[in-house]
mmCIF file of C-alpha atoms in Angstrom:
data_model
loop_
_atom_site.group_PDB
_atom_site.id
_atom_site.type_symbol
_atom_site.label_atom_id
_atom_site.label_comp_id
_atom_site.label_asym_id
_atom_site.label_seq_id
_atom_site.Cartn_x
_atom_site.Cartn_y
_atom_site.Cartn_z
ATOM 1 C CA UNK A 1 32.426 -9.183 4.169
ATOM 2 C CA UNK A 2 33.597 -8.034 1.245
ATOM 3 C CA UNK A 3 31.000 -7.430 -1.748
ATOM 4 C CA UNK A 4 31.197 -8.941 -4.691
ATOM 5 C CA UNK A 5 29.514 -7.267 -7.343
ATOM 6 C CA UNK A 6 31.900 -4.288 -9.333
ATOM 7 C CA UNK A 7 30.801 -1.040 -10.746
ATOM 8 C CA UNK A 8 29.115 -1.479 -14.099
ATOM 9 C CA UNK A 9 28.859 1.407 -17.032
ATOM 10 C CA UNK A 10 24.927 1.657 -18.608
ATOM 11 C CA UNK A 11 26.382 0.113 -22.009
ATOM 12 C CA UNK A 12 27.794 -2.625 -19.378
ATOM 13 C CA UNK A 13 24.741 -3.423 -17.920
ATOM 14 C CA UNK A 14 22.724 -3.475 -21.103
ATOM 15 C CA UNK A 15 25.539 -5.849 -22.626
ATOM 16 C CA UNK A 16 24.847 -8.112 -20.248
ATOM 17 C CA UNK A 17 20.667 -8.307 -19.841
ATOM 18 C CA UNK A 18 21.677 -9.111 -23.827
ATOM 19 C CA UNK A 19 23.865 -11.432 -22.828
ATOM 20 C CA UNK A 20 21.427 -13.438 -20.806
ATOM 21 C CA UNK A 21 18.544 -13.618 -23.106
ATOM 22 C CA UNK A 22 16.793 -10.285 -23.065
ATOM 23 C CA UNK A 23 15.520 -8.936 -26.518
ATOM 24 C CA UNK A 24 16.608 -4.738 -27.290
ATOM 25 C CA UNK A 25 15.140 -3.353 -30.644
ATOM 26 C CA UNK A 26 16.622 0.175 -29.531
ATOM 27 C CA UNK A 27 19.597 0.603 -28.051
ATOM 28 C CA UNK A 28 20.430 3.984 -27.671
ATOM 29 C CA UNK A 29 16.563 4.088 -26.101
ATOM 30 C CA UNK A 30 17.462 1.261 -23.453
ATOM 31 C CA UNK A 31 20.499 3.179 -22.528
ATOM 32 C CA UNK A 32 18.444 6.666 -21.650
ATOM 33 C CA UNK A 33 15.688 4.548 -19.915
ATOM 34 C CA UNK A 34 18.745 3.135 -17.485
ATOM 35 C CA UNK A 35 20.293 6.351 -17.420
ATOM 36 C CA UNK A 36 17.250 7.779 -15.938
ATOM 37 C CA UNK A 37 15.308 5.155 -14.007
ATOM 38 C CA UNK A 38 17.936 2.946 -13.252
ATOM 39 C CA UNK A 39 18.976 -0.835 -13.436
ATOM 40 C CA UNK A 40 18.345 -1.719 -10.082
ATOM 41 C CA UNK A 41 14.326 0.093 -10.048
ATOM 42 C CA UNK A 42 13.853 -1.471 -13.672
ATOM 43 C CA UNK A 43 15.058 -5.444 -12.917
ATOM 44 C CA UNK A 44 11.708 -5.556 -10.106
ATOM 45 C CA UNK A 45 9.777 -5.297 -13.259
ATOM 46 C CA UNK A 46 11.945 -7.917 -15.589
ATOM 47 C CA UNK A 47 12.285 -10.132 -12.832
ATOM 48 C CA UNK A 48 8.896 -11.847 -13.502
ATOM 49 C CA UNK A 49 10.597 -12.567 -17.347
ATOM 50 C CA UNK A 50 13.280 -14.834 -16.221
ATOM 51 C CA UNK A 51 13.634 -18.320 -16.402
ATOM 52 C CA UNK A 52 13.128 -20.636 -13.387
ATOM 53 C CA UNK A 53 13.819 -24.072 -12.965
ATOM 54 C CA UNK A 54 14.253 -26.536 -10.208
ATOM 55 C CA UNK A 55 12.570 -27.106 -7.449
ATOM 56 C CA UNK A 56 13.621 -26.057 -4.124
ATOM 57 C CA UNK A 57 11.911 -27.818 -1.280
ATOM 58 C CA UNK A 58 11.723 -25.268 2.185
ATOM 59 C CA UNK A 59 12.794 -27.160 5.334
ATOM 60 C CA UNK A 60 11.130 -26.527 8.643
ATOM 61 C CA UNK A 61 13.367 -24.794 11.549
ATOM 62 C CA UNK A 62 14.949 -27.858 12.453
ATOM 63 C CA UNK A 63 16.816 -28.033 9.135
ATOM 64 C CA UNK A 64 13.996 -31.597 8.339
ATOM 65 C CA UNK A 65 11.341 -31.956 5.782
ATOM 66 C CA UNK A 66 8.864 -30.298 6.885
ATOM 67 C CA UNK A 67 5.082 -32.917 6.770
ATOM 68 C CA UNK A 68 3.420 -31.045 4.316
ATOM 69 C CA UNK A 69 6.927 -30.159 1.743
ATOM 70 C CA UNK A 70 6.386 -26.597 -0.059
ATOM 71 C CA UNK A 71 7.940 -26.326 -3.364
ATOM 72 C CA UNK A 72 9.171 -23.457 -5.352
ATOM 73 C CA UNK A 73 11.049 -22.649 -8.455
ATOM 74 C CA UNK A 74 14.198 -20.963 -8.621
ATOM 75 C CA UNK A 75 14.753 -18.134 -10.888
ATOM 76 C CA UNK A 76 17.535 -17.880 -12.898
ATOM 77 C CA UNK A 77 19.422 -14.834 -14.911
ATOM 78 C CA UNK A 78 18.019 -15.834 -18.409
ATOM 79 C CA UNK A 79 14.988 -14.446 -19.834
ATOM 80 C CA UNK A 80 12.176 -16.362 -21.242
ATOM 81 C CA UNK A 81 12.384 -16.480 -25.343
ATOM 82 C CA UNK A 82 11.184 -13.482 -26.663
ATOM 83 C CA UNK A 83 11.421 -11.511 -23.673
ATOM 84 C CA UNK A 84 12.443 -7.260 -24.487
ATOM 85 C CA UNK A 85 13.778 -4.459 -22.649
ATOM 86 C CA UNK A 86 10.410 -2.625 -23.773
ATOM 87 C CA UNK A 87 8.618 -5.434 -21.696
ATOM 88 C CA UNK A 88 10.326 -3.854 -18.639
ATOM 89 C CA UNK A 89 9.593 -0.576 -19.222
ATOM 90 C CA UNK A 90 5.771 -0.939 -20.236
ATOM 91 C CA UNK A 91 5.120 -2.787 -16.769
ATOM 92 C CA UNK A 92 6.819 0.075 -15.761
ATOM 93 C CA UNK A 93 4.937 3.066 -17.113
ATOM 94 C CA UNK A 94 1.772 0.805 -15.836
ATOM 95 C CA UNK A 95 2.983 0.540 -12.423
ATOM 96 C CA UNK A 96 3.786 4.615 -12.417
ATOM 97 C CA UNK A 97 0.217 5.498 -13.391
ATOM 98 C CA UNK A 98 -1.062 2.852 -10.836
ATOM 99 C CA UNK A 99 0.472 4.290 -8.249
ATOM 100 C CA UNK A 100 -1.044 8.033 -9.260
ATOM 101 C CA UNK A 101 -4.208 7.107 -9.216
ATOM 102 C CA UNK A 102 -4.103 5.088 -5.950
ATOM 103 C CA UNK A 103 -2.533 8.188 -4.190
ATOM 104 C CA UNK A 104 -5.023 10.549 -5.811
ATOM 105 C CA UNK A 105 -8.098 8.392 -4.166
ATOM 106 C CA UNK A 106 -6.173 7.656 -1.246
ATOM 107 C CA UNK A 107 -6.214 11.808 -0.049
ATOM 108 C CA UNK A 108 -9.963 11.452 -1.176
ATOM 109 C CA UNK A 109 -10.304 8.717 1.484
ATOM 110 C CA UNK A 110 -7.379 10.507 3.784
ATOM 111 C CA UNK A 111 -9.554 13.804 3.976
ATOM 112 C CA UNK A 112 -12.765 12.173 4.991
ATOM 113 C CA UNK A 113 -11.125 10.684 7.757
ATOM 114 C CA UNK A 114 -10.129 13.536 9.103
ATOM 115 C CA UNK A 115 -13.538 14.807 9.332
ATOM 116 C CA UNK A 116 -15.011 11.419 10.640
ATOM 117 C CA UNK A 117 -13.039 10.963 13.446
ATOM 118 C CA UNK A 118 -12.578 14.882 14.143
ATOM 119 C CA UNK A 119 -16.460 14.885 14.488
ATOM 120 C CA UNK A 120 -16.700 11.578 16.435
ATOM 121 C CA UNK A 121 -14.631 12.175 19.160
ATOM 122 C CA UNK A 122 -14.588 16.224 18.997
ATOM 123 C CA UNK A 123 -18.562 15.940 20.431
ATOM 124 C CA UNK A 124 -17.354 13.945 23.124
ATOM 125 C CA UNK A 125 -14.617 16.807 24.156
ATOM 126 C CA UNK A 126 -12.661 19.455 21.972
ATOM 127 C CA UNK A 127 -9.521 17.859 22.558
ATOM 128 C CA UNK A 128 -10.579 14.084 22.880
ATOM 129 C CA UNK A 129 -7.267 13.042 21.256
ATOM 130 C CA UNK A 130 -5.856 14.278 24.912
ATOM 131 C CA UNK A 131 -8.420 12.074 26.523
ATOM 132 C CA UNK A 132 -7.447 8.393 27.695
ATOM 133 C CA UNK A 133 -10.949 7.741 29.093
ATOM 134 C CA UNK A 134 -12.151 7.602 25.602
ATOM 135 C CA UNK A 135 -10.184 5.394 24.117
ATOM 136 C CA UNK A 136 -9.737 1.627 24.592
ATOM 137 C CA UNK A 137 -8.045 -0.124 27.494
ATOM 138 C CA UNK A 138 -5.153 -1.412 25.365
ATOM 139 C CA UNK A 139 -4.496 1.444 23.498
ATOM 140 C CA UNK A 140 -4.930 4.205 26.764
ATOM 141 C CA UNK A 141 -3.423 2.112 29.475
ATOM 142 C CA UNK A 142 -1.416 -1.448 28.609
ATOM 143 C CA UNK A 143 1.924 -0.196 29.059
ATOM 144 C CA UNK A 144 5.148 -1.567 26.189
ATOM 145 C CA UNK A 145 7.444 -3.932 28.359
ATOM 146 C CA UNK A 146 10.609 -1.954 26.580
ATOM 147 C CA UNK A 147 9.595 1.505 26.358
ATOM 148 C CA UNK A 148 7.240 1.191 29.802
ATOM 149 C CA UNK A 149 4.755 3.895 28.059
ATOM 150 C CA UNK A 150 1.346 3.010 26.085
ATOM 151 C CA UNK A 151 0.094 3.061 22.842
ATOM 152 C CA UNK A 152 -1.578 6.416 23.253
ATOM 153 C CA UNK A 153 1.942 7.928 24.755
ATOM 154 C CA UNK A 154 3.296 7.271 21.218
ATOM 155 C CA UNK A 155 0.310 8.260 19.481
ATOM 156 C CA UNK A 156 0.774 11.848 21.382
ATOM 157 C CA UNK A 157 4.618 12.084 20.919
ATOM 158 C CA UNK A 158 3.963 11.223 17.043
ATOM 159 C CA UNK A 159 0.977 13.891 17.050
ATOM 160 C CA UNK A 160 3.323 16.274 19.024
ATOM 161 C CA UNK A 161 5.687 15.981 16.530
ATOM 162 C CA UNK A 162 3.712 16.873 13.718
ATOM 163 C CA UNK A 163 2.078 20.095 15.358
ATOM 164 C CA UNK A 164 5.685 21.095 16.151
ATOM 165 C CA UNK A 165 7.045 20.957 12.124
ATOM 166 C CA UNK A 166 3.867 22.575 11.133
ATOM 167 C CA UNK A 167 3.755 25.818 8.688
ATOM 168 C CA UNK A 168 0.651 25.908 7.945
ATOM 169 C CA UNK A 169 -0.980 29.377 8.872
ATOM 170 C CA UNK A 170 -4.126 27.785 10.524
ATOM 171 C CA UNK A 171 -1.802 25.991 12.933
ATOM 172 C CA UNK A 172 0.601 29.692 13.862
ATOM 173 C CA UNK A 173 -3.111 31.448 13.652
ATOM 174 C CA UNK A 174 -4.612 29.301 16.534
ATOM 175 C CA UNK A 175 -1.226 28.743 18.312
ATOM 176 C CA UNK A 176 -0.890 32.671 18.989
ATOM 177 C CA UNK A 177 -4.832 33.159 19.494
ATOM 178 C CA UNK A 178 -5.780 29.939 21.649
ATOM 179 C CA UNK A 179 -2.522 28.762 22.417
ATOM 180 C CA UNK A 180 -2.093 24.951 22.875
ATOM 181 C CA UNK A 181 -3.366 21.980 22.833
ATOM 182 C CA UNK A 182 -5.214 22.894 19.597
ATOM 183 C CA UNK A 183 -8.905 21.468 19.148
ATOM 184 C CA UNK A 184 -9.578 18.250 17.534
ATOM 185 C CA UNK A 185 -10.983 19.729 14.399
ATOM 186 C CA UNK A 186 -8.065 22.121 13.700
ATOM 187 C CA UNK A 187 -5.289 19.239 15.113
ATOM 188 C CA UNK A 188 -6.749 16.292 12.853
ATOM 189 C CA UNK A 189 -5.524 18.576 9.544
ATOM 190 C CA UNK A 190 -1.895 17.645 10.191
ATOM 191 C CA UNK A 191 -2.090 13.973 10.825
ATOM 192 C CA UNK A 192 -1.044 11.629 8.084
ATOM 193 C CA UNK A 193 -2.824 8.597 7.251
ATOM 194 C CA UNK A 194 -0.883 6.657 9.945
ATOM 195 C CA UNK A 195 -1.080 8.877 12.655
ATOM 196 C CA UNK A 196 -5.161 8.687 11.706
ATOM 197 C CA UNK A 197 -4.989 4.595 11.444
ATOM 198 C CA UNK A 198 -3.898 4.464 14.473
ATOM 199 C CA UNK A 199 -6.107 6.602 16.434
ATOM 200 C CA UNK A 200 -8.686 4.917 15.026
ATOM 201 C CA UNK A 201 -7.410 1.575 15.706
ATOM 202 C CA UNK A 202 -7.610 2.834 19.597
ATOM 203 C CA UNK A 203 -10.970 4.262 19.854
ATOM 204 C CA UNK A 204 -14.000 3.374 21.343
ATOM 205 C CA UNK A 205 -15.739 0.005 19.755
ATOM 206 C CA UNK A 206 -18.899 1.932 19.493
ATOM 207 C CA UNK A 207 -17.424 5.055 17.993
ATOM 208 C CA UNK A 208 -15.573 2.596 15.503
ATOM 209 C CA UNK A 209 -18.787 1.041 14.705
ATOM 210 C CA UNK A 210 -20.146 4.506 14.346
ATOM 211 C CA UNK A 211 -17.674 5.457 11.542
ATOM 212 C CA UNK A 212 -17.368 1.716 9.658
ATOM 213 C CA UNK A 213 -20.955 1.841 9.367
ATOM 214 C CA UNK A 214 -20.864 5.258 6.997
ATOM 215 C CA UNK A 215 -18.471 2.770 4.596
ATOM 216 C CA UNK A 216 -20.867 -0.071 4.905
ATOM 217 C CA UNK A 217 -19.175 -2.293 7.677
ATOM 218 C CA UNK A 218 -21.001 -3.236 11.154
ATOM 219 C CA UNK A 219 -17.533 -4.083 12.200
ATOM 220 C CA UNK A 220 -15.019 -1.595 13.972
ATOM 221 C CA UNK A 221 -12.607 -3.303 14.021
ATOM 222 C CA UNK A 222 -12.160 -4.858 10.709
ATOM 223 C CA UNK A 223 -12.346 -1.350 9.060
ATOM 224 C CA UNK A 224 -9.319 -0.576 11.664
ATOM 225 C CA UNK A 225 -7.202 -3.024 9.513
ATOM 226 C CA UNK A 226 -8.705 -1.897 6.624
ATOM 227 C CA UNK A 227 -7.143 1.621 7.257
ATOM 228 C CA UNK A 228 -3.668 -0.230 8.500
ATOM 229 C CA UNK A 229 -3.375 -1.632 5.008
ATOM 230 C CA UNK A 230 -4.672 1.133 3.326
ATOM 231 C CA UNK A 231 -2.041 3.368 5.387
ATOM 232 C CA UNK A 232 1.027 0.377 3.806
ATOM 233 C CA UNK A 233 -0.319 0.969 0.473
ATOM 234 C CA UNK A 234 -0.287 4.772 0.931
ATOM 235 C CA UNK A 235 3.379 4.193 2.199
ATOM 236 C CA UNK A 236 4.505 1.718 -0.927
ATOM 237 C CA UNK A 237 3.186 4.388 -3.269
ATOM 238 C CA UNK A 238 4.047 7.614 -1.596
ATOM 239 C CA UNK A 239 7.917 6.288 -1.586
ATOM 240 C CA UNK A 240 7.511 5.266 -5.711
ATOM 241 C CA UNK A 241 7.950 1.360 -4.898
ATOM 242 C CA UNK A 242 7.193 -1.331 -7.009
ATOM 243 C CA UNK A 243 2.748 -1.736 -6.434
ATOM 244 C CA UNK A 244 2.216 -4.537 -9.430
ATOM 245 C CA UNK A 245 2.780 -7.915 -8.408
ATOM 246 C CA UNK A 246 3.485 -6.476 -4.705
ATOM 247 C CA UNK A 247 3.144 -9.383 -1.804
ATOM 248 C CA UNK A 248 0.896 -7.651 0.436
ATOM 249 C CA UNK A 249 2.066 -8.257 4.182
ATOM 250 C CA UNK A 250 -0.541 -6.419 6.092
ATOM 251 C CA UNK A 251 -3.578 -7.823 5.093
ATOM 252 C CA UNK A 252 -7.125 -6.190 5.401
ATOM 253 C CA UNK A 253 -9.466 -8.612 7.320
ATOM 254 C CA UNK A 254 -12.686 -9.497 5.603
ATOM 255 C CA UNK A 255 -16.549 -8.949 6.612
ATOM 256 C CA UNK A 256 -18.840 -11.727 6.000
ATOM 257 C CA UNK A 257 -19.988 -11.620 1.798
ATOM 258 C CA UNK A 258 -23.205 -11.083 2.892
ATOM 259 C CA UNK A 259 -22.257 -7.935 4.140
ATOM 260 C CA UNK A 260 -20.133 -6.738 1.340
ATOM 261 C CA UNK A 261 -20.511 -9.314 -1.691
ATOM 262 C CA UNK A 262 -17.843 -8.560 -3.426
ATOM 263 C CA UNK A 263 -15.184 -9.932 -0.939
ATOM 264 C CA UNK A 264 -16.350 -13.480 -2.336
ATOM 265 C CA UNK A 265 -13.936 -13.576 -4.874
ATOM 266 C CA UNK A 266 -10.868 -13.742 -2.570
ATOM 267 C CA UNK A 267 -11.708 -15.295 0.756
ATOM 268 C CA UNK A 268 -10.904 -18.436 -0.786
ATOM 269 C CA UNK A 269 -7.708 -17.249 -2.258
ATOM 270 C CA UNK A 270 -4.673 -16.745 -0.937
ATOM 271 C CA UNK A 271 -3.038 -15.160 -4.040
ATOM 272 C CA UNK A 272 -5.968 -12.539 -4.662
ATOM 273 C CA UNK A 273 -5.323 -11.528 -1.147
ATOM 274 C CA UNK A 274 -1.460 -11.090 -1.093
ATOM 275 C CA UNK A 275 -1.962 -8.613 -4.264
ATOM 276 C CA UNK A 276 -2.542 -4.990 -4.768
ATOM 277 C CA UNK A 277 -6.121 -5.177 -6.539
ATOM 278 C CA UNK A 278 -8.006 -6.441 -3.533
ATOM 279 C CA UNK A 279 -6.770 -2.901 -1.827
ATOM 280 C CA UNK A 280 -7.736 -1.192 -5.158
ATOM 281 C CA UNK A 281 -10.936 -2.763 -5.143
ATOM 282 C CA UNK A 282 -11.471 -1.925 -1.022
ATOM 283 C CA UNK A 283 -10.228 1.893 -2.221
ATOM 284 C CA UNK A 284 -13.030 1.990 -5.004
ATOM 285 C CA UNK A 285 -15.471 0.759 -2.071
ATOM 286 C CA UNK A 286 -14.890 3.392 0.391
ATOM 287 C CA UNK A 287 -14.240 6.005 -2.347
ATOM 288 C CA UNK A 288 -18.305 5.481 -3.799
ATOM 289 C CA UNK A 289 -19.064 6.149 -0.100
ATOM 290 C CA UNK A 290 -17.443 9.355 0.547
ATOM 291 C CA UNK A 291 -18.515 10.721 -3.453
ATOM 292 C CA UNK A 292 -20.661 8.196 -5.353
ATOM 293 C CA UNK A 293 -20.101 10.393 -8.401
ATOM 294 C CA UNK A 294 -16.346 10.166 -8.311
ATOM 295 C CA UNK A 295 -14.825 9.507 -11.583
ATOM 296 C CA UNK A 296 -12.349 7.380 -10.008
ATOM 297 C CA UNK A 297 -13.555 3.725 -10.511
ATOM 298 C CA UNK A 298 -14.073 4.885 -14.149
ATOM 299 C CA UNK A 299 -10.701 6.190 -14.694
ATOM 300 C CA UNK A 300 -9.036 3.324 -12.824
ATOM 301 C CA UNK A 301 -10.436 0.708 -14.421
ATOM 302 C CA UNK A 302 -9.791 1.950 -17.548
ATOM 303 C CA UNK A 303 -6.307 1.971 -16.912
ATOM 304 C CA UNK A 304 -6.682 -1.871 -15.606
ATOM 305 C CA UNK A 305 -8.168 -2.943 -18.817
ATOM 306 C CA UNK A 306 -4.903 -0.524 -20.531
ATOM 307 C CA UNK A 307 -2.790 -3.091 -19.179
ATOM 308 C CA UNK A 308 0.342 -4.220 -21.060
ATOM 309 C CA UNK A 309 -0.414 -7.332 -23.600
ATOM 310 C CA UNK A 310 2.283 -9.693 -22.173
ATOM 311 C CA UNK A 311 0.120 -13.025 -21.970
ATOM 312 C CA UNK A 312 2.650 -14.641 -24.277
ATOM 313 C CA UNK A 313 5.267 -13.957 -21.290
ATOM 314 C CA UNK A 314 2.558 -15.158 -18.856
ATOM 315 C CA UNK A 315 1.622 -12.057 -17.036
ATOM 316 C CA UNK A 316 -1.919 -10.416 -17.032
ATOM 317 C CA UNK A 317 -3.722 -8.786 -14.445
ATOM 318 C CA UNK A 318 -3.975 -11.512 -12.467
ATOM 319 C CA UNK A 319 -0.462 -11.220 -11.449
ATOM 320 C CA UNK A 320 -2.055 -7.958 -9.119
ATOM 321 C CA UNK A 321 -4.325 -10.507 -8.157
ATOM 322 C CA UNK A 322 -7.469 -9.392 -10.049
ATOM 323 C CA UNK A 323 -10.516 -12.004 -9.948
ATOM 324 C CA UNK A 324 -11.388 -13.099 -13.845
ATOM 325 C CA UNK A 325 -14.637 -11.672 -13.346
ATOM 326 C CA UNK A 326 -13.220 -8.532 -11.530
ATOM 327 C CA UNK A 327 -15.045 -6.140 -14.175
ATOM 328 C CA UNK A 328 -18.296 -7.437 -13.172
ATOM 329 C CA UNK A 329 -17.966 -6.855 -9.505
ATOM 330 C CA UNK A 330 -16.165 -3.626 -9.940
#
């Protein structure tokens, strides 16, 4: 299939976000912003200014209306009036910083982990990771119908892997003076966060328990999907994608309110859930567990409330899903 879009110079490009609506008090300023970011990376952020109109009703898979019809608008390539290239690049710069200070308490979170599970399991045997008797029967023994090994198989070849690319002088030091397999305390340093979501989504129920309950959760397993999601946002920021205005697809579960009280605000609703500040706001909970007197929360929500002033375009913070009331319960 041939594709139909051609080649376009900067001035092109510009020339034609002018042509369809979009406001550019600088010129020569929009030009080095697409020279060095890019069209493509900087329309995710003006998509949200365009026009939409219509309706488009979803059908079902057998091509009918489907009982209960769903509705959406369609965007279009004009702007909204008084929409500006700087518009762009502000929810840009916004999204940049986001995504700096989510990483920064993410190896906060990342770290203690480590240690958690390292401890857990490492009093139950030195190299517990090896161990399928002390992990769950799903995880240790149900067998993949394609690949015909378990989730623990993969979990070693990953972790196997990962020892194998290692520089770090710890790992050569206890390589050449205890050989292999290394011990669960000097191992755990090399997993990533989804080589450590994992593991933890395959222990024990009682050793999960153990851990969620030093984060405030009775529940195992929910805090399993809480590290899964935390683990995609890790991923969507790590890689410099698009955070603000993100559609979540691997949702956290939720404990009761009475539990935590501040998961009120979006059991309810579907939109707070799909967006990045419910992850923010689970970061800032686990992050005043591991160091109450982190500086984090400060610093982040400062930069919340530093937000771009685009509610003439329609776009505030609850477009990362924020709760109108999210200062209080921050």
């Amino acid at each position: 299939m041939s594709y139909p879009k051609r080649w376009k110079s900067y001035a092109e490009q510009l020339d034609q976000l002018i042509e369809h609506g979009m406001q550019i008090s600088d010129r020569s300023l929009a030009l080095d912003y697409l020279e060095r970011i890019g069209y493509y990376r900087l329309s995710g952020y003006w998509f949200a200014f365009r026009e939409r109109s219509g309706q488009l009703i979803l059908l079902n898979e057998q091509g009918r209306k489907p009982k209960k019809l769903k509705v959406e608008t369609l965007p279009l390539e004009s702007f909204k009036p008084g929409t500006t290239f700087q518009h762009a690049v502000d929810l840009y710069v916004f999204d940049k910083q986001l995504r700096l200070l989510t990483l920064d308490a993410l190896e906060r979170i990342e770290v203690a982990l480590r240690v958690d599970i390292a401890h857990t399991l490492g009093r139950r045997d030195p190299f517990a990771y090896l161990n399928p008797t002390l992990f769950h029967h799903n995880f240790a023994s149900k067998l993949d119908r394609d690949s015909g090994l378990s989730r623990h198989h993969e979990w070693l070849s990953k972790h196997a892997q990962l020892i194998s690319r290692s520089k770090e002088d710890f790992v050569r030091h206890n390589k050449s003076k205890y050989g292999l397999p290394l011990a669960i305390w000097v191992a755990c340093e090399v997993w990533d966060f989804g080589t450590l979501s994992t593991l933890f989504n395959g222990m024990l129920e009682a050793d999960q328990d153990s851990i969620a309950r030093q984060y405030g959760l009775s529940n195992g397993r929910i805090f399993a999907t809480w590290l899964r999601s935390l683990n995609y946002l890790r991923n969507v920021c790590a890689h410099h994608s698009r955070l603000w205005n993100r559609n979540i697809v691997d949702q956290p579960l939720l404990p009761p309110a009475t539990e935590i009280p501040w998961v009120a605000a979006f059991e309810a609703n579907e939109h707070a859930r799909a967006r990045c500040f419910m992850l923010l706001r689970l970061t800032c909970h686990l992050l005043r567990a591991i160091n109450p007197k982190s500086s984090w929360p400060a610093r982040m929500q400062a930069h919340l409330l530093a937000f771009p002033a685009l509610k003439t375009q329609g776009i505030d913070l609850n477009s990362l899903g924020a709760p109108s009331d999210w200062e209080a319960q921050w």
